[in-house]
Short mmCIF file of C-alpha atoms in Angstrom, two decimals:
data_model
loop_
_atom_site.label_atom_id
_atom_site.label_comp_id
_atom_site.label_asym_id
_atom_site.label_seq_id
_atom_site.Cartn_x
_atom_site.Cartn_y
_atom_site.Cartn_z
CA THR A 1 0.08 -0.20 -0.09
CA GLY A 2 1.01 3.77 -0.33
CA GLY A 3 3.52 4.51 -2.69
CA GLY A 4 7.70 4.78 -2.29
CA THR A 5 10.65 4.97 -4.60
CA ILE A 6 13.53 2.12 -5.59
CA SER A 7 17.13 3.71 -5.99
CA GLY A 8 19.33 1.02 -8.57
CA ASP A 9 19.33 -2.24 -10.10
CA LEU A 10 15.79 -4.38 -9.42
CA THR A 11 16.69 -7.23 -9.59
CA ILE A 12 13.16 -9.97 -10.25
CA SER A 13 13.19 -13.70 -10.52
CA GLY A 14 9.44 -14.66 -11.71
CA ASP A 15 6.99 -13.67 -13.01
CA LEU A 16 5.90 -9.79 -11.87
CA THR A 17 1.91 -8.81 -12.46
CA VAL A 18 1.72 -5.12 -11.49
CA GLU A 19 -2.16 -5.18 -11.33
CA GLY A 20 -3.97 -0.88 -10.07
CA SER A 21 -7.40 0.35 -10.22
CA GLY A 22 -7.14 0.85 -14.43
CA GLY A 23 -6.51 3.48 -16.45
CA ALA A 24 -2.44 4.29 -16.83
CA VAL A 25 -1.33 2.39 -14.27
CA TYR A 26 2.11 2.09 -15.32
CA ASP A 27 2.62 5.75 -17.02
CA GLU A 28 2.62 5.51 -12.66
CA ILE A 29 4.90 2.99 -12.02
CA ILE A 30 7.43 3.45 -15.34
CA GLU A 31 9.15 6.80 -15.93
CA GLY A 32 12.10 6.58 -18.46
CA SER A 33 13.09 3.62 -20.44
CA LEU A 34 12.52 0.11 -20.26
CA HIS A 35 14.26 -3.01 -21.27
CA ILE A 36 12.98 -6.45 -21.12
CA LYS A 37 15.58 -8.89 -21.61
CA THR A 38 15.30 -12.45 -22.23
CA ALA A 39 18.79 -13.52 -22.59
CA ALA A 40 22.41 -11.22 -23.08
CA THR A 41 22.69 -10.46 -26.75
CA GLY A 42 26.27 -11.26 -26.43
CA GLY A 43 27.70 -8.37 -27.02
CA THR A 44 27.02 -4.85 -25.85
CA ILE A 45 25.03 -2.46 -28.23
CA ALA A 46 24.80 1.73 -27.04
CA ASP A 47 21.89 3.17 -26.53
CA LEU A 48 20.40 5.27 -29.30
CA SER A 49 18.98 8.68 -27.74
CA TYR A 50 15.92 8.48 -29.85
CA ALA A 51 15.18 4.85 -29.48
CA ASP A 52 16.10 3.62 -25.95
CA ASP A 53 12.31 3.45 -24.71
CA LEU A 54 11.71 1.17 -25.23
CA VAL A 55 14.34 -2.39 -25.83
CA ILE A 56 13.87 -5.72 -26.74
CA GLU A 57 16.54 -8.01 -26.22
CA ASP A 58 16.87 -11.81 -26.76
CA ASP A 59 20.20 -13.96 -27.34
CA GLY A 60 18.48 -14.83 -30.14
CA ALA A 61 15.06 -14.02 -32.61
CA ALA A 62 13.75 -11.07 -31.27
CA GLY A 63 10.27 -9.67 -31.75
CA ILE A 64 6.64 -7.82 -30.47
CA SER A 65 3.73 -8.95 -30.45
CA ILE A 66 0.36 -6.82 -31.26
CA ARG A 67 -2.75 -9.74 -31.09
CA THR A 68 -6.02 -8.48 -31.78
CA PRO A 69 -9.00 -10.08 -31.98
CA ASP A 70 -10.59 -10.34 -36.09
CA ASN A 71 -11.82 -7.40 -36.40
CA SER A 72 -9.05 -5.12 -35.52
CA SER A 73 -6.34 -4.65 -36.32
CA GLY A 74 -2.52 -3.56 -35.03
CA ASN A 75 -1.41 -0.51 -34.60
CA ILE A 76 1.84 1.65 -33.64
CA VAL A 77 1.20 5.93 -33.83
CA PHE A 78 4.28 8.38 -33.44
CA GLN A 79 2.43 11.26 -31.95
CA SER A 80 3.49 15.05 -30.85
CA VAL A 81 1.85 17.18 -28.99
CA THR A 82 0.19 19.24 -32.19
CA ASN A 83 -0.16 16.43 -33.67
CA ASP A 84 -2.13 13.99 -33.27
CA THR A 85 -1.85 11.84 -36.51
CA VAL A 86 1.57 12.34 -37.42
CA ALA A 87 2.21 8.56 -38.57
CA ARG A 88 0.55 5.24 -38.48
CA ILE A 89 1.98 1.38 -39.46
CA LEU A 90 -1.71 -0.30 -39.01
CA ALA A 91 -2.32 -4.06 -39.47
CA ASP A 92 -5.34 -5.18 -40.73
CA TYR A 93 -6.94 -8.30 -41.27
CA GLY A 94 -9.48 -7.31 -43.23
CA SER A 95 -12.03 -10.41 -42.59
CA GLY A 96 -8.72 -12.32 -44.82
CA SER A 97 -8.13 -9.80 -46.94
CA GLU A 98 -4.95 -8.96 -44.66
CA TYR A 99 -2.94 -5.96 -45.25
CA LEU A 100 -0.31 -3.38 -43.64
CA ALA A 101 -0.64 -0.24 -44.22
CA ILE A 102 1.37 2.90 -43.26
CA GLU A 103 -0.33 6.12 -42.77
CA VAL A 104 1.18 10.05 -42.82
CA ASP A 105 -0.51 12.81 -41.09
CA GLY A 106 -3.82 10.66 -40.77
CA SER A 107 -3.73 9.48 -44.52
CA GLU A 108 -2.85 5.96 -46.01
CA ARG A 109 -0.33 6.82 -48.09
CA MET A 110 1.39 3.20 -48.95
CA ARG A 111 -0.21 -0.59 -48.82
CA VAL A 112 0.49 -3.63 -49.11
CA ASN A 113 -2.04 -6.66 -49.82
CA SER A 114 -2.74 -9.93 -48.88
CA ALA A 115 -1.83 -10.98 -52.63
CA GLY A 116 1.86 -8.78 -52.10
CA GLN A 117 0.74 -5.81 -54.17
CA VAL A 118 2.68 -2.56 -53.37
CA LEU A 119 -0.56 0.11 -53.51
CA ILE A 120 0.59 4.23 -53.17
CA SER A 121 -1.29 6.74 -53.91
CA ASP A 122 -1.55 7.92 -58.13
CA GLY A 123 0.03 11.85 -57.53
CA THR A 124 -0.50 13.63 -60.39
CA VAL A 125 2.63 15.77 -62.50
CA SER A 126 3.51 18.79 -59.59
CA LEU A 127 3.46 15.70 -56.97
CA PRO A 128 4.68 11.85 -58.58
CA ALA A 129 3.28 9.28 -56.75
CA LEU A 130 7.37 8.02 -57.18
CA ALA A 131 9.58 10.98 -56.68
CA PHE A 132 12.58 11.19 -56.03
CA SER A 133 14.11 12.76 -53.30
CA ASP A 134 16.43 15.18 -53.89
CA ASP A 135 13.20 16.88 -56.59
CA PRO A 136 10.15 15.70 -54.96
CA ASN A 137 8.30 16.90 -58.68
CA THR A 138 10.05 14.97 -60.61
CA GLY A 139 8.31 11.39 -61.41
CA TRP A 140 6.72 8.98 -62.10
CA TYR A 141 2.22 9.34 -61.22
CA ALA A 142 -1.10 7.92 -62.60
CA GLY A 143 -1.94 9.55 -65.83
CA THR A 144 -5.65 8.97 -68.01
CA ASP A 145 -7.38 5.82 -68.79
CA GLY A 146 -4.38 3.45 -66.71
CA VAL A 147 -1.30 5.39 -68.44
CA TRP A 148 1.51 6.07 -66.39
CA SER A 149 3.27 9.65 -67.37
CA PHE A 150 6.85 10.98 -65.89
CA SER A 151 6.79 14.42 -65.10
CA ASP A 152 10.31 16.81 -64.65
CA ASN A 153 10.17 19.42 -62.01
CA GLY A 154 6.54 19.55 -62.86
CA VAL A 155 5.45 19.45 -66.25
CA LYS A 156 4.22 15.91 -68.10
CA ILE A 157 7.90 14.07 -69.92
CA PHE A 158 6.89 11.44 -71.05
CA ASP A 159 3.43 9.19 -70.82
CA ILE A 160 3.57 4.64 -71.22
CA GLY A 161 0.71 2.58 -72.21
CA GLY A 162 -3.10 3.16 -73.11
CA GLY A 163 -4.62 4.51 -76.60
CA GLU A 164 -2.58 6.18 -79.53
CA THR A 165 1.33 5.09 -78.85
CA THR A 166 4.92 5.27 -80.83
CA SER A 167 7.74 3.44 -80.52
CA GLY A 168 6.36 0.81 -78.57
CA GLY A 169 3.81 2.11 -75.83
CA ILE A 170 5.52 5.77 -75.12
CA THR A 171 4.16 8.66 -75.90
CA ALA A 172 6.69 12.13 -75.76
CA SER A 173 4.25 15.16 -74.73
#
């Protein structure tokens, strides 16, 4: 009963069970990093200040399981003080149509479906779906009628597929 503080290391042999009256009981118990170690890795691995709040360690394969009922999704959510929906990684059972999605700023941006297809947005001439990192308005986007279009600095350069084409399906603009 009551509260208390443990200074230094705490070693527990056996199971540790934490019971509370509900809500965020762990917020009151664990402040700072949580390191779950089944066995030591056998070497020294430096803590990364941007990824040391939860550490899972084992001397073989290590992992995290997110378990949900069939009609629910598993989520890893990234939030900031000013944005609750910075990013989310979402795995959904989908009644037999499983998929993994990546959301950015509250909108789905990419999905991998159960057939192994990677689905991305269609994009536009000035904001291509597949862009180059140092030139974000140059790349591929979905044109009209099943055509893939390529833009350079926001200007359509050529199309591939669909309609009247020249030279093996490529139409220059």
